[in-house]
């Protein structure tokens, strides 16, 4: 079971959705074999463009700011903490090349990757409180019907994760 949260900006109109996702034709980015190709794509297609994102050191610095310091930042500066435009561009190029050139016979329908985010769960920990394995569905046929979770199902998930 895979979950997604939809958010329209209105807290009364938020939903948690569930669907079965077929990972048979998954491009698995937890496999290190792709990293050199991905780096090469960044070097040749993205590095010298006007697309930028904060580096990990700057994100970590901003995450350590006090609530007062964070409040003094502009909305644009706060939004930059979680923005990954460069990574998104590189991954879109990579997925397209995998489909068209590198493995043309493989029709990828999903992409899976691990992401370390948030803060350490205790001093000097490499376990981070917002880390996740994320699956992106890039072809609709990989996803089964969506169903909206009830408040009781959401409460059960909240108890499991806390």
PDB file of C-alpha atoms in Angstrom:
ATOM      1  CA  UNK A   1       0.000   0.000   0.000  1.00  0.00           C
ATOM      2  CA  UNK A   2       1.400   3.378  -0.974  1.00  0.00           C
ATOM      3  CA  UNK A   3       0.110   6.658   0.372  1.00  0.00           C
ATOM      4  CA  UNK A   4      -0.005  10.191  -0.895  1.00  0.00           C
ATOM      5  CA  UNK A   5      -1.231  13.358   0.746  1.00  0.00           C
ATOM      6  CA  UNK A   6      -3.045  15.907  -1.356  1.00  0.00           C
ATOM      7  CA  UNK A   7      -3.130  19.505  -0.248  1.00  0.00           C
ATOM      8  CA  UNK A   8      -5.040  22.317  -1.892  1.00  0.00           C
ATOM      9  CA  UNK A   9      -3.979  24.963   0.630  1.00  0.00           C
ATOM     10  CA  UNK A  10      -7.260  24.535   2.460  1.00  0.00           C
ATOM     11  CA  UNK A  11      -6.880  22.327   5.569  1.00  0.00           C
ATOM     12  CA  UNK A  12     -10.526  21.340   5.293  1.00  0.00           C
ATOM     13  CA  UNK A  13      -9.910  19.973   1.805  1.00  0.00           C
ATOM     14  CA  UNK A  14      -6.809  17.823   2.491  1.00  0.00           C
ATOM     15  CA  UNK A  15      -6.855  14.065   1.887  1.00  0.00           C
ATOM     16  CA  UNK A  16      -4.668  11.004   2.317  1.00  0.00           C
ATOM     17  CA  UNK A  17      -4.933   8.700  -0.672  1.00  0.00           C
ATOM     18  CA  UNK A  18      -3.929   5.080  -1.076  1.00  0.00           C
ATOM     19  CA  UNK A  19      -3.208   3.003  -4.176  1.00  0.00           C
ATOM     20  CA  UNK A  20      -1.403  -0.164  -5.157  1.00  0.00           C
ATOM     21  CA  UNK A  21       1.635   0.642  -7.294  1.00  0.00           C
ATOM     22  CA  UNK A  22       3.208  -1.881  -9.646  1.00  0.00           C
ATOM     23  CA  UNK A  23       7.012  -1.712  -9.331  1.00  0.00           C
ATOM     24  CA  UNK A  24       7.737  -4.314 -12.025  1.00  0.00           C
ATOM     25  CA  UNK A  25       9.223  -1.703 -14.374  1.00  0.00           C
ATOM     26  CA  UNK A  26      10.767   0.496 -11.682  1.00  0.00           C
ATOM     27  CA  UNK A  27      13.892   2.563 -12.235  1.00  0.00           C
ATOM     28  CA  UNK A  28      15.469   1.980  -8.817  1.00  0.00           C
ATOM     29  CA  UNK A  29      17.732   4.860  -7.823  1.00  0.00           C
ATOM     30  CA  UNK A  30      18.800   3.054  -4.671  1.00  0.00           C
ATOM     31  CA  UNK A  31      21.041   1.083  -7.051  1.00  0.00           C
ATOM     32  CA  UNK A  32      24.442   2.833  -7.231  1.00  0.00           C
ATOM     33  CA  UNK A  33      25.077   1.719 -10.822  1.00  0.00           C
ATOM     34  CA  UNK A  34      23.313   4.847 -12.093  1.00  0.00           C
ATOM     35  CA  UNK A  35      25.236   7.513 -10.146  1.00  0.00           C
ATOM     36  CA  UNK A  36      28.074   8.041 -12.644  1.00  0.00           C
ATOM     37  CA  UNK A  37      25.598   8.445 -15.521  1.00  0.00           C
ATOM     38  CA  UNK A  38      23.485  10.861 -13.477  1.00  0.00           C
ATOM     39  CA  UNK A  39      26.554  12.941 -12.556  1.00  0.00           C
ATOM     40  CA  UNK A  40      27.593  13.041 -16.227  1.00  0.00           C
ATOM     41  CA  UNK A  41      24.136  14.304 -17.204  1.00  0.00           C
ATOM     42  CA  UNK A  42      24.386  17.059 -14.604  1.00  0.00           C
ATOM     43  CA  UNK A  43      27.838  18.043 -15.915  1.00  0.00           C
ATOM     44  CA  UNK A  44      26.752  18.131 -19.559  1.00  0.00           C
ATOM     45  CA  UNK A  45      23.139  19.354 -19.369  1.00  0.00           C
ATOM     46  CA  UNK A  46      22.476  21.266 -16.153  1.00  0.00           C
ATOM     47  CA  UNK A  47      25.599  22.524 -14.340  1.00  0.00           C
ATOM     48  CA  UNK A  48      26.045  25.644 -16.478  1.00  0.00           C
ATOM     49  CA  UNK A  49      22.363  26.599 -16.684  1.00  0.00           C
ATOM     50  CA  UNK A  50      20.532  29.224 -14.638  1.00  0.00           C
ATOM     51  CA  UNK A  51      18.823  26.541 -12.511  1.00  0.00           C
ATOM     52  CA  UNK A  52      20.096  26.404  -8.934  1.00  0.00           C
ATOM     53  CA  UNK A  53      19.280  24.862  -5.583  1.00  0.00           C
ATOM     54  CA  UNK A  54      20.736  25.144  -2.111  1.00  0.00           C
ATOM     55  CA  UNK A  55      23.577  22.804  -1.276  1.00  0.00           C
ATOM     56  CA  UNK A  56      23.361  20.429   1.641  1.00  0.00           C
ATOM     57  CA  UNK A  57      25.611  22.599   3.857  1.00  0.00           C
ATOM     58  CA  UNK A  58      23.378  25.641   3.400  1.00  0.00           C
ATOM     59  CA  UNK A  59      20.203  23.624   3.992  1.00  0.00           C
ATOM     60  CA  UNK A  60      21.684  22.234   7.215  1.00  0.00           C
ATOM     61  CA  UNK A  61      22.715  25.743   8.293  1.00  0.00           C
ATOM     62  CA  UNK A  62      19.202  27.054   7.725  1.00  0.00           C
ATOM     63  CA  UNK A  63      17.645  24.113   9.556  1.00  0.00           C
ATOM     64  CA  UNK A  64      19.646  25.093  12.654  1.00  0.00           C
ATOM     65  CA  UNK A  65      18.307  28.652  12.687  1.00  0.00           C
ATOM     66  CA  UNK A  66      16.239  29.768  15.649  1.00  0.00           C
ATOM     67  CA  UNK A  67      12.499  30.299  15.178  1.00  0.00           C
ATOM     68  CA  UNK A  68      13.155  34.054  15.236  1.00  0.00           C
ATOM     69  CA  UNK A  69      15.801  33.789  12.517  1.00  0.00           C
ATOM     70  CA  UNK A  70      13.501  31.632  10.395  1.00  0.00           C
ATOM     71  CA  UNK A  71      10.658  34.129  10.857  1.00  0.00           C
ATOM     72  CA  UNK A  72      12.947  36.917   9.618  1.00  0.00           C
ATOM     73  CA  UNK A  73      13.613  35.056   6.343  1.00  0.00           C
ATOM     74  CA  UNK A  74      11.588  35.872   3.268  1.00  0.00           C
ATOM     75  CA  UNK A  75       9.068  33.308   2.027  1.00  0.00           C
ATOM     76  CA  UNK A  76      11.336  32.753  -0.980  1.00  0.00           C
ATOM     77  CA  UNK A  77      14.284  31.932   1.315  1.00  0.00           C
ATOM     78  CA  UNK A  78      12.150  29.500   3.358  1.00  0.00           C
ATOM     79  CA  UNK A  79      10.832  27.824   0.198  1.00  0.00           C
ATOM     80  CA  UNK A  80      14.398  27.338  -1.087  1.00  0.00           C
ATOM     81  CA  UNK A  81      15.123  24.978   1.834  1.00  0.00           C
ATOM     82  CA  UNK A  82      13.048  22.205   0.295  1.00  0.00           C
ATOM     83  CA  UNK A  83      13.377  23.074  -3.384  1.00  0.00           C
ATOM     84  CA  UNK A  84      15.272  20.652  -5.612  1.00  0.00           C
ATOM     85  CA  UNK A  85      15.038  22.157  -9.111  1.00  0.00           C
ATOM     86  CA  UNK A  86      18.468  20.931 -10.220  1.00  0.00           C
ATOM     87  CA  UNK A  87      17.841  17.382  -9.016  1.00  0.00           C
ATOM     88  CA  UNK A  88      14.421  17.392 -10.675  1.00  0.00           C
ATOM     89  CA  UNK A  89      15.847  18.576 -14.017  1.00  0.00           C
ATOM     90  CA  UNK A  90      18.685  16.028 -13.921  1.00  0.00           C
ATOM     91  CA  UNK A  91      16.306  13.189 -13.053  1.00  0.00           C
ATOM     92  CA  UNK A  92      13.893  14.132 -15.836  1.00  0.00           C
ATOM     93  CA  UNK A  93      16.768  14.039 -18.346  1.00  0.00           C
ATOM     94  CA  UNK A  94      18.028  10.751 -16.898  1.00  0.00           C
ATOM     95  CA  UNK A  95      14.636   9.052 -17.027  1.00  0.00           C
ATOM     96  CA  UNK A  96      14.077  10.203 -20.607  1.00  0.00           C
ATOM     97  CA  UNK A  97      17.514   8.957 -21.671  1.00  0.00           C
ATOM     98  CA  UNK A  98      16.958   5.625 -19.930  1.00  0.00           C
ATOM     99  CA  UNK A  99      13.707   5.221 -21.822  1.00  0.00           C
ATOM    100  CA  UNK A 100      15.053   6.369 -25.192  1.00  0.00           C
ATOM    101  CA  UNK A 101      18.763   5.565 -25.407  1.00  0.00           C
ATOM    102  CA  UNK A 102      20.266   3.549 -22.601  1.00  0.00           C
ATOM    103  CA  UNK A 103      17.589   0.894 -22.180  1.00  0.00           C
ATOM    104  CA  UNK A 104      15.048   1.562 -24.911  1.00  0.00           C
ATOM    105  CA  UNK A 105      13.375  -1.810 -24.523  1.00  0.00           C
ATOM    106  CA  UNK A 106      12.533  -1.020 -20.897  1.00  0.00           C
ATOM    107  CA  UNK A 107       9.391   1.036 -20.477  1.00  0.00           C
ATOM    108  CA  UNK A 108       9.861   2.445 -16.987  1.00  0.00           C
ATOM    109  CA  UNK A 109       6.616   3.220 -15.240  1.00  0.00           C
ATOM    110  CA  UNK A 110       7.909   4.172 -11.784  1.00  0.00           C
ATOM    111  CA  UNK A 111      11.036   5.596 -10.144  1.00  0.00           C
ATOM    112  CA  UNK A 112      12.151   4.801  -6.602  1.00  0.00           C
ATOM    113  CA  UNK A 113      14.717   6.809  -4.631  1.00  0.00           C
ATOM    114  CA  UNK A 114      15.839   7.306  -1.041  1.00  0.00           C
ATOM    115  CA  UNK A 115      15.948  10.829   0.357  1.00  0.00           C
ATOM    116  CA  UNK A 116      17.548  12.006   3.598  1.00  0.00           C
ATOM    117  CA  UNK A 117      15.736  15.030   4.950  1.00  0.00           C
ATOM    118  CA  UNK A 118      14.877  16.756   8.177  1.00  0.00           C
ATOM    119  CA  UNK A 119      17.109  16.622  11.229  1.00  0.00           C
ATOM    120  CA  UNK A 120      19.031  13.891  13.043  1.00  0.00           C
ATOM    121  CA  UNK A 121      16.728  12.044  15.445  1.00  0.00           C
ATOM    122  CA  UNK A 122      19.375  12.441  18.176  1.00  0.00           C
ATOM    123  CA  UNK A 123      22.861  13.970  18.495  1.00  0.00           C
ATOM    124  CA  UNK A 124      25.272  12.753  15.803  1.00  0.00           C
ATOM    125  CA  UNK A 125      22.697  10.361  14.319  1.00  0.00           C
ATOM    126  CA  UNK A 126      22.629   9.516  10.634  1.00  0.00           C
ATOM    127  CA  UNK A 127      18.923   8.679  10.999  1.00  0.00           C
ATOM    128  CA  UNK A 128      16.871  11.696   9.981  1.00  0.00           C
ATOM    129  CA  UNK A 129      13.290  12.419  11.004  1.00  0.00           C
ATOM    130  CA  UNK A 130      11.922  13.155   7.507  1.00  0.00           C
ATOM    131  CA  UNK A 131      13.855  10.587   5.474  1.00  0.00           C
ATOM    132  CA  UNK A 132      11.849   8.418   3.134  1.00  0.00           C
ATOM    133  CA  UNK A 133      11.887   6.110   0.186  1.00  0.00           C
ATOM    134  CA  UNK A 134       9.787   7.831  -2.443  1.00  0.00           C
ATOM    135  CA  UNK A 135       8.106   6.195  -5.432  1.00  0.00           C
ATOM    136  CA  UNK A 136       7.109   8.420  -8.335  1.00  0.00           C
ATOM    137  CA  UNK A 137       4.611   7.077 -10.819  1.00  0.00           C
ATOM    138  CA  UNK A 138       5.608   8.305 -14.286  1.00  0.00           C
ATOM    139  CA  UNK A 139       3.121   6.210 -16.281  1.00  0.00           C
ATOM    140  CA  UNK A 140      -0.510   5.970 -15.093  1.00  0.00           C
ATOM    141  CA  UNK A 141      -0.822   2.239 -15.854  1.00  0.00           C
ATOM    142  CA  UNK A 142       1.499   1.498 -12.895  1.00  0.00           C
ATOM    143  CA  UNK A 143      -1.043   2.751 -10.387  1.00  0.00           C
ATOM    144  CA  UNK A 144      -4.213   1.007  -9.288  1.00  0.00           C
ATOM    145  CA  UNK A 145      -7.376   2.809  -8.291  1.00  0.00           C
ATOM    146  CA  UNK A 146      -7.075   5.549  -5.684  1.00  0.00           C
ATOM    147  CA  UNK A 147      -9.020   5.369  -2.478  1.00  0.00           C
ATOM    148  CA  UNK A 148      -9.338   8.017   0.201  1.00  0.00           C
ATOM    149  CA  UNK A 149      -8.335   6.877   3.690  1.00  0.00           C
ATOM    150  CA  UNK A 150     -10.875   7.368   6.443  1.00  0.00           C
ATOM    151  CA  UNK A 151     -10.057   9.359   9.574  1.00  0.00           C
ATOM    152  CA  UNK A 152      -9.789   6.045  11.497  1.00  0.00           C
ATOM    153  CA  UNK A 153      -7.240   4.652   8.984  1.00  0.00           C
ATOM    154  CA  UNK A 154      -5.208   7.863   9.203  1.00  0.00           C
ATOM    155  CA  UNK A 155      -5.263   7.666  13.014  1.00  0.00           C
ATOM    156  CA  UNK A 156      -4.014   4.070  12.873  1.00  0.00           C
ATOM    157  CA  UNK A 157      -1.136   5.083  10.588  1.00  0.00           C
ATOM    158  CA  UNK A 158      -0.296   7.985  12.897  1.00  0.00           C
ATOM    159  CA  UNK A 159      -0.088   5.638  15.898  1.00  0.00           C
ATOM    160  CA  UNK A 160       2.210   3.246  14.002  1.00  0.00           C
ATOM    161  CA  UNK A 161       4.602   6.020  12.932  1.00  0.00           C
ATOM    162  CA  UNK A 162       4.859   7.744  16.305  1.00  0.00           C
TER     163      UNK A 162
END
